[in-house]
């Protein structure tokens, strides 16, 4: 898998982190805006928080779309790379061997194995992405909740200048 698709798991984890982290960014920024509205309610601070929220959401979405597009292109080429590898191995054989019934049977088994490999890869990918996404969601939600409540309790949950 690493020869056919280098950095497969790295791209998968990066896409998952961005996909899972995107809603938490909005939640965190919303809590800052609500805190500012409940506190000093300065127009400059509210505009700054709103700008950070909009720009941050746009940039996170842009990065996610770029990574996801690259991942989709690589996934599309994965099967073709594996198929090209098998054909390259077959080209090394002499023509007489290509008509050999045993070789035809072996080639058919190779194609079945390739299909099984891709089905197994898809199952592993689905299971891995669900596990990583759930772990990442738990970590983000616990850290966000802890941060929000701990800072609210201390009354220092604002990006505004202290007066």
PDB file of C-alpha atoms in Angstrom:
ATOM      1  CA  UNK A   1       0.000   0.000   0.000  1.00  0.00           C
ATOM      2  CA  UNK A   2       2.832   2.390   0.811  1.00  0.00           C
ATOM      3  CA  UNK A   3       4.404   1.829  -2.644  1.00  0.00           C
ATOM      4  CA  UNK A   4       1.105   2.353  -4.434  1.00  0.00           C
ATOM      5  CA  UNK A   5      -0.059   5.311  -2.385  1.00  0.00           C
ATOM      6  CA  UNK A   6       2.586   7.042  -0.258  1.00  0.00           C
ATOM      7  CA  UNK A   7       1.259   9.083   2.656  1.00  0.00           C
ATOM      8  CA  UNK A   8      -2.153   7.358   2.477  1.00  0.00           C
ATOM      9  CA  UNK A   9      -2.797   7.400   6.226  1.00  0.00           C
ATOM     10  CA  UNK A  10      -1.324  10.877   6.727  1.00  0.00           C
ATOM     11  CA  UNK A  11      -3.758  12.359   4.204  1.00  0.00           C
ATOM     12  CA  UNK A  12      -6.602  10.387   5.762  1.00  0.00           C
ATOM     13  CA  UNK A  13      -5.851  11.662   9.264  1.00  0.00           C
ATOM     14  CA  UNK A  14      -5.375  15.268   8.110  1.00  0.00           C
ATOM     15  CA  UNK A  15      -8.725  15.249   6.319  1.00  0.00           C
ATOM     16  CA  UNK A  16     -10.382  13.722   9.375  1.00  0.00           C
ATOM     17  CA  UNK A  17      -8.879  16.287  11.719  1.00  0.00           C
ATOM     18  CA  UNK A  18     -10.080  19.168   9.566  1.00  0.00           C
ATOM     19  CA  UNK A  19     -13.494  17.618   9.036  1.00  0.00           C
ATOM     20  CA  UNK A  20     -13.983  16.967  12.750  1.00  0.00           C
ATOM     21  CA  UNK A  21     -12.392  20.196  13.944  1.00  0.00           C
ATOM     22  CA  UNK A  22     -14.369  22.511  11.674  1.00  0.00           C
ATOM     23  CA  UNK A  23     -17.544  22.641  13.841  1.00  0.00           C
ATOM     24  CA  UNK A  24     -15.511  23.073  17.025  1.00  0.00           C
ATOM     25  CA  UNK A  25     -13.835  26.157  15.624  1.00  0.00           C
ATOM     26  CA  UNK A  26     -17.245  27.743  15.098  1.00  0.00           C
ATOM     27  CA  UNK A  27     -18.384  26.726  18.575  1.00  0.00           C
ATOM     28  CA  UNK A  28     -15.286  28.138  20.211  1.00  0.00           C
ATOM     29  CA  UNK A  29     -15.509  31.423  18.332  1.00  0.00           C
ATOM     30  CA  UNK A  30     -19.244  31.657  19.093  1.00  0.00           C
ATOM     31  CA  UNK A  31     -18.511  31.265  22.785  1.00  0.00           C
ATOM     32  CA  UNK A  32     -15.981  34.102  22.567  1.00  0.00           C
ATOM     33  CA  UNK A  33     -18.520  36.335  20.797  1.00  0.00           C
ATOM     34  CA  UNK A  34     -21.241  35.513  23.347  1.00  0.00           C
ATOM     35  CA  UNK A  35     -18.829  36.194  26.179  1.00  0.00           C
ATOM     36  CA  UNK A  36     -17.965  39.547  24.658  1.00  0.00           C
ATOM     37  CA  UNK A  37     -21.641  40.393  24.238  1.00  0.00           C
ATOM     38  CA  UNK A  38     -22.275  39.489  27.880  1.00  0.00           C
ATOM     39  CA  UNK A  39     -19.208  41.420  29.041  1.00  0.00           C
ATOM     40  CA  UNK A  40     -17.766  44.684  27.777  1.00  0.00           C
ATOM     41  CA  UNK A  41     -19.587  44.537  24.403  1.00  0.00           C
ATOM     42  CA  UNK A  42     -17.012  46.651  22.574  1.00  0.00           C
ATOM     43  CA  UNK A  43     -17.694  47.081  18.873  1.00  0.00           C
ATOM     44  CA  UNK A  44     -14.019  46.737  17.915  1.00  0.00           C
ATOM     45  CA  UNK A  45     -13.651  43.438  19.772  1.00  0.00           C
ATOM     46  CA  UNK A  46     -16.892  42.084  18.309  1.00  0.00           C
ATOM     47  CA  UNK A  47     -15.806  42.978  14.779  1.00  0.00           C
ATOM     48  CA  UNK A  48     -12.416  41.374  15.354  1.00  0.00           C
ATOM     49  CA  UNK A  49     -14.020  38.161  16.669  1.00  0.00           C
ATOM     50  CA  UNK A  50     -16.518  38.066  13.800  1.00  0.00           C
ATOM     51  CA  UNK A  51     -13.714  38.617  11.279  1.00  0.00           C
ATOM     52  CA  UNK A  52     -11.603  35.854  12.814  1.00  0.00           C
ATOM     53  CA  UNK A  53     -14.617  33.539  12.749  1.00  0.00           C
ATOM     54  CA  UNK A  54     -15.470  34.192   9.107  1.00  0.00           C
ATOM     55  CA  UNK A  55     -11.882  34.181   7.854  1.00  0.00           C
ATOM     56  CA  UNK A  56     -10.955  31.118   9.931  1.00  0.00           C
ATOM     57  CA  UNK A  57     -13.989  29.189   8.697  1.00  0.00           C
ATOM     58  CA  UNK A  58     -13.188  30.118   5.113  1.00  0.00           C
ATOM     59  CA  UNK A  59      -9.534  29.077   5.426  1.00  0.00           C
ATOM     60  CA  UNK A  60     -10.363  25.804   7.198  1.00  0.00           C
ATOM     61  CA  UNK A  61     -12.930  24.996   4.522  1.00  0.00           C
ATOM     62  CA  UNK A  62     -10.487  25.851   1.742  1.00  0.00           C
ATOM     63  CA  UNK A  63      -7.713  23.700   3.229  1.00  0.00           C
ATOM     64  CA  UNK A  64     -10.148  20.823   3.792  1.00  0.00           C
ATOM     65  CA  UNK A  65     -11.444  20.964   0.207  1.00  0.00           C
ATOM     66  CA  UNK A  66      -7.877  21.015  -1.168  1.00  0.00           C
ATOM     67  CA  UNK A  67      -6.789  18.028   0.944  1.00  0.00           C
ATOM     68  CA  UNK A  68      -9.978  16.113   0.166  1.00  0.00           C
ATOM     69  CA  UNK A  69      -9.537  16.733  -3.573  1.00  0.00           C
ATOM     70  CA  UNK A  70      -5.950  15.490  -3.442  1.00  0.00           C
ATOM     71  CA  UNK A  71      -7.086  12.447  -1.478  1.00  0.00           C
ATOM     72  CA  UNK A  72      -9.870  11.677  -3.994  1.00  0.00           C
ATOM     73  CA  UNK A  73      -7.443  11.891  -6.914  1.00  0.00           C
ATOM     74  CA  UNK A  74      -4.987   9.588  -5.153  1.00  0.00           C
ATOM     75  CA  UNK A  75      -7.770   7.112  -4.317  1.00  0.00           C
ATOM     76  CA  UNK A  76      -8.827   7.053  -7.967  1.00  0.00           C
ATOM     77  CA  UNK A  77      -5.274   6.274  -9.077  1.00  0.00           C
ATOM     78  CA  UNK A  78      -4.712   3.590  -6.427  1.00  0.00           C
ATOM     79  CA  UNK A  79      -6.544   0.861  -8.335  1.00  0.00           C
ATOM     80  CA  UNK A  80      -4.931   1.893 -11.619  1.00  0.00           C
ATOM     81  CA  UNK A  81      -1.446   1.777 -10.101  1.00  0.00           C
ATOM     82  CA  UNK A  82      -2.054  -1.723  -8.782  1.00  0.00           C
ATOM     83  CA  UNK A  83      -3.417  -2.834 -12.156  1.00  0.00           C
ATOM     84  CA  UNK A  84      -0.433  -1.304 -13.973  1.00  0.00           C
ATOM     85  CA  UNK A  85       1.895  -3.193 -11.626  1.00  0.00           C
ATOM     86  CA  UNK A  86       0.223  -6.501 -12.519  1.00  0.00           C
ATOM     87  CA  UNK A  87       0.389  -5.763 -16.237  1.00  0.00           C
ATOM     88  CA  UNK A  88       4.069  -4.842 -15.937  1.00  0.00           C
ATOM     89  CA  UNK A  89       4.706  -8.224 -14.331  1.00  0.00           C
ATOM     90  CA  UNK A  90       2.821  -9.949 -17.154  1.00  0.00           C
ATOM     91  CA  UNK A  91       4.800  -8.115 -19.852  1.00  0.00           C
ATOM     92  CA  UNK A  92       7.980  -9.720 -18.540  1.00  0.00           C
ATOM     93  CA  UNK A  93       6.604 -13.144 -19.460  1.00  0.00           C
ATOM     94  CA  UNK A  94       7.065 -14.681 -22.882  1.00  0.00           C
ATOM     95  CA  UNK A  95       4.052 -14.880 -25.190  1.00  0.00           C
ATOM     96  CA  UNK A  96       3.882 -18.688 -24.938  1.00  0.00           C
ATOM     97  CA  UNK A  97       3.372 -18.377 -21.207  1.00  0.00           C
ATOM     98  CA  UNK A  98       0.441 -15.985 -21.688  1.00  0.00           C
ATOM     99  CA  UNK A  99      -1.574 -18.754 -23.382  1.00  0.00           C
ATOM    100  CA  UNK A 100      -0.759 -21.318 -20.728  1.00  0.00           C
ATOM    101  CA  UNK A 101      -3.996 -22.357 -18.922  1.00  0.00           C
ATOM    102  CA  UNK A 102      -2.242 -22.469 -15.579  1.00  0.00           C
ATOM    103  CA  UNK A 103      -0.991 -18.935 -16.110  1.00  0.00           C
ATOM    104  CA  UNK A 104      -4.443 -17.740 -17.201  1.00  0.00           C
ATOM    105  CA  UNK A 105      -5.839 -19.235 -14.006  1.00  0.00           C
ATOM    106  CA  UNK A 106      -3.095 -17.562 -11.947  1.00  0.00           C
ATOM    107  CA  UNK A 107      -3.802 -14.231 -13.655  1.00  0.00           C
ATOM    108  CA  UNK A 108      -7.515 -14.605 -12.836  1.00  0.00           C
ATOM    109  CA  UNK A 109      -6.640 -15.370  -9.202  1.00  0.00           C
ATOM    110  CA  UNK A 110      -4.433 -12.260  -9.150  1.00  0.00           C
ATOM    111  CA  UNK A 111      -7.324 -10.109 -10.363  1.00  0.00           C
ATOM    112  CA  UNK A 112      -9.578 -11.643  -7.683  1.00  0.00           C
ATOM    113  CA  UNK A 113      -6.901 -11.014  -5.073  1.00  0.00           C
ATOM    114  CA  UNK A 114      -6.626  -7.415  -6.251  1.00  0.00           C
ATOM    115  CA  UNK A 115     -10.387  -6.977  -5.873  1.00  0.00           C
ATOM    116  CA  UNK A 116     -10.242  -8.562  -2.423  1.00  0.00           C
ATOM    117  CA  UNK A 117      -7.331  -6.312  -1.492  1.00  0.00           C
ATOM    118  CA  UNK A 118      -9.303  -3.202  -2.457  1.00  0.00           C
ATOM    119  CA  UNK A 119     -12.423  -4.432  -0.614  1.00  0.00           C
ATOM    120  CA  UNK A 120     -10.310  -5.119   2.466  1.00  0.00           C
ATOM    121  CA  UNK A 121      -8.582  -1.759   2.109  1.00  0.00           C
ATOM    122  CA  UNK A 122     -11.953  -0.037   1.935  1.00  0.00           C
ATOM    123  CA  UNK A 123     -13.115  -1.857   5.092  1.00  0.00           C
ATOM    124  CA  UNK A 124      -9.928  -0.904   6.952  1.00  0.00           C
ATOM    125  CA  UNK A 125     -10.213   2.682   5.750  1.00  0.00           C
ATOM    126  CA  UNK A 126     -13.838   2.956   6.900  1.00  0.00           C
ATOM    127  CA  UNK A 127     -13.088   1.423  10.306  1.00  0.00           C
ATOM    128  CA  UNK A 128      -9.937   3.497  10.777  1.00  0.00           C
ATOM    129  CA  UNK A 129     -11.646   6.744   9.834  1.00  0.00           C
ATOM    130  CA  UNK A 130     -14.546   6.090  12.205  1.00  0.00           C
ATOM    131  CA  UNK A 131     -12.224   5.286  15.106  1.00  0.00           C
ATOM    132  CA  UNK A 132      -9.958   8.284  14.510  1.00  0.00           C
ATOM    133  CA  UNK A 133     -12.933  10.599  13.988  1.00  0.00           C
ATOM    134  CA  UNK A 134     -14.570   9.458  17.227  1.00  0.00           C
ATOM    135  CA  UNK A 135     -11.356   9.831  19.225  1.00  0.00           C
ATOM    136  CA  UNK A 136     -10.697  13.265  17.728  1.00  0.00           C
ATOM    137  CA  UNK A 137     -14.284  14.365  18.437  1.00  0.00           C
ATOM    138  CA  UNK A 138     -14.027  13.240  22.052  1.00  0.00           C
ATOM    139  CA  UNK A 139     -10.703  15.008  22.570  1.00  0.00           C
ATOM    140  CA  UNK A 140     -11.924  18.230  20.964  1.00  0.00           C
ATOM    141  CA  UNK A 141     -15.250  18.297  22.792  1.00  0.00           C
ATOM    142  CA  UNK A 142     -13.666  17.614  26.183  1.00  0.00           C
ATOM    143  CA  UNK A 143     -10.942  20.212  25.653  1.00  0.00           C
ATOM    144  CA  UNK A 144     -13.420  22.809  24.370  1.00  0.00           C
ATOM    145  CA  UNK A 145     -15.817  22.195  27.245  1.00  0.00           C
ATOM    146  CA  UNK A 146     -13.021  22.310  29.806  1.00  0.00           C
ATOM    147  CA  UNK A 147     -11.617  25.505  28.295  1.00  0.00           C
ATOM    148  CA  UNK A 148     -14.993  27.237  28.164  1.00  0.00           C
ATOM    149  CA  UNK A 149     -15.989  26.392  31.729  1.00  0.00           C
ATOM    150  CA  UNK A 150     -12.595  26.973  33.291  1.00  0.00           C
ATOM    151  CA  UNK A 151     -12.162  30.386  31.682  1.00  0.00           C
ATOM    152  CA  UNK A 152     -15.762  31.417  32.397  1.00  0.00           C
ATOM    153  CA  UNK A 153     -15.270  30.537  36.057  1.00  0.00           C
ATOM    154  CA  UNK A 154     -12.172  32.756  36.190  1.00  0.00           C
ATOM    155  CA  UNK A 155     -13.971  35.630  34.390  1.00  0.00           C
ATOM    156  CA  UNK A 156     -11.039  35.977  31.951  1.00  0.00           C
ATOM    157  CA  UNK A 157     -12.635  34.589  28.802  1.00  0.00           C
ATOM    158  CA  UNK A 158     -12.230  37.552  26.454  1.00  0.00           C
ATOM    159  CA  UNK A 159      -9.879  38.710  23.733  1.00  0.00           C
ATOM    160  CA  UNK A 160     -10.602  42.340  24.615  1.00  0.00           C
ATOM    161  CA  UNK A 161      -8.047  44.615  26.184  1.00  0.00           C
ATOM    162  CA  UNK A 162      -8.223  44.775  29.959  1.00  0.00           C
ATOM    163  CA  UNK A 163      -9.403  48.131  31.226  1.00  0.00           C
TER     164      UNK A 163
END
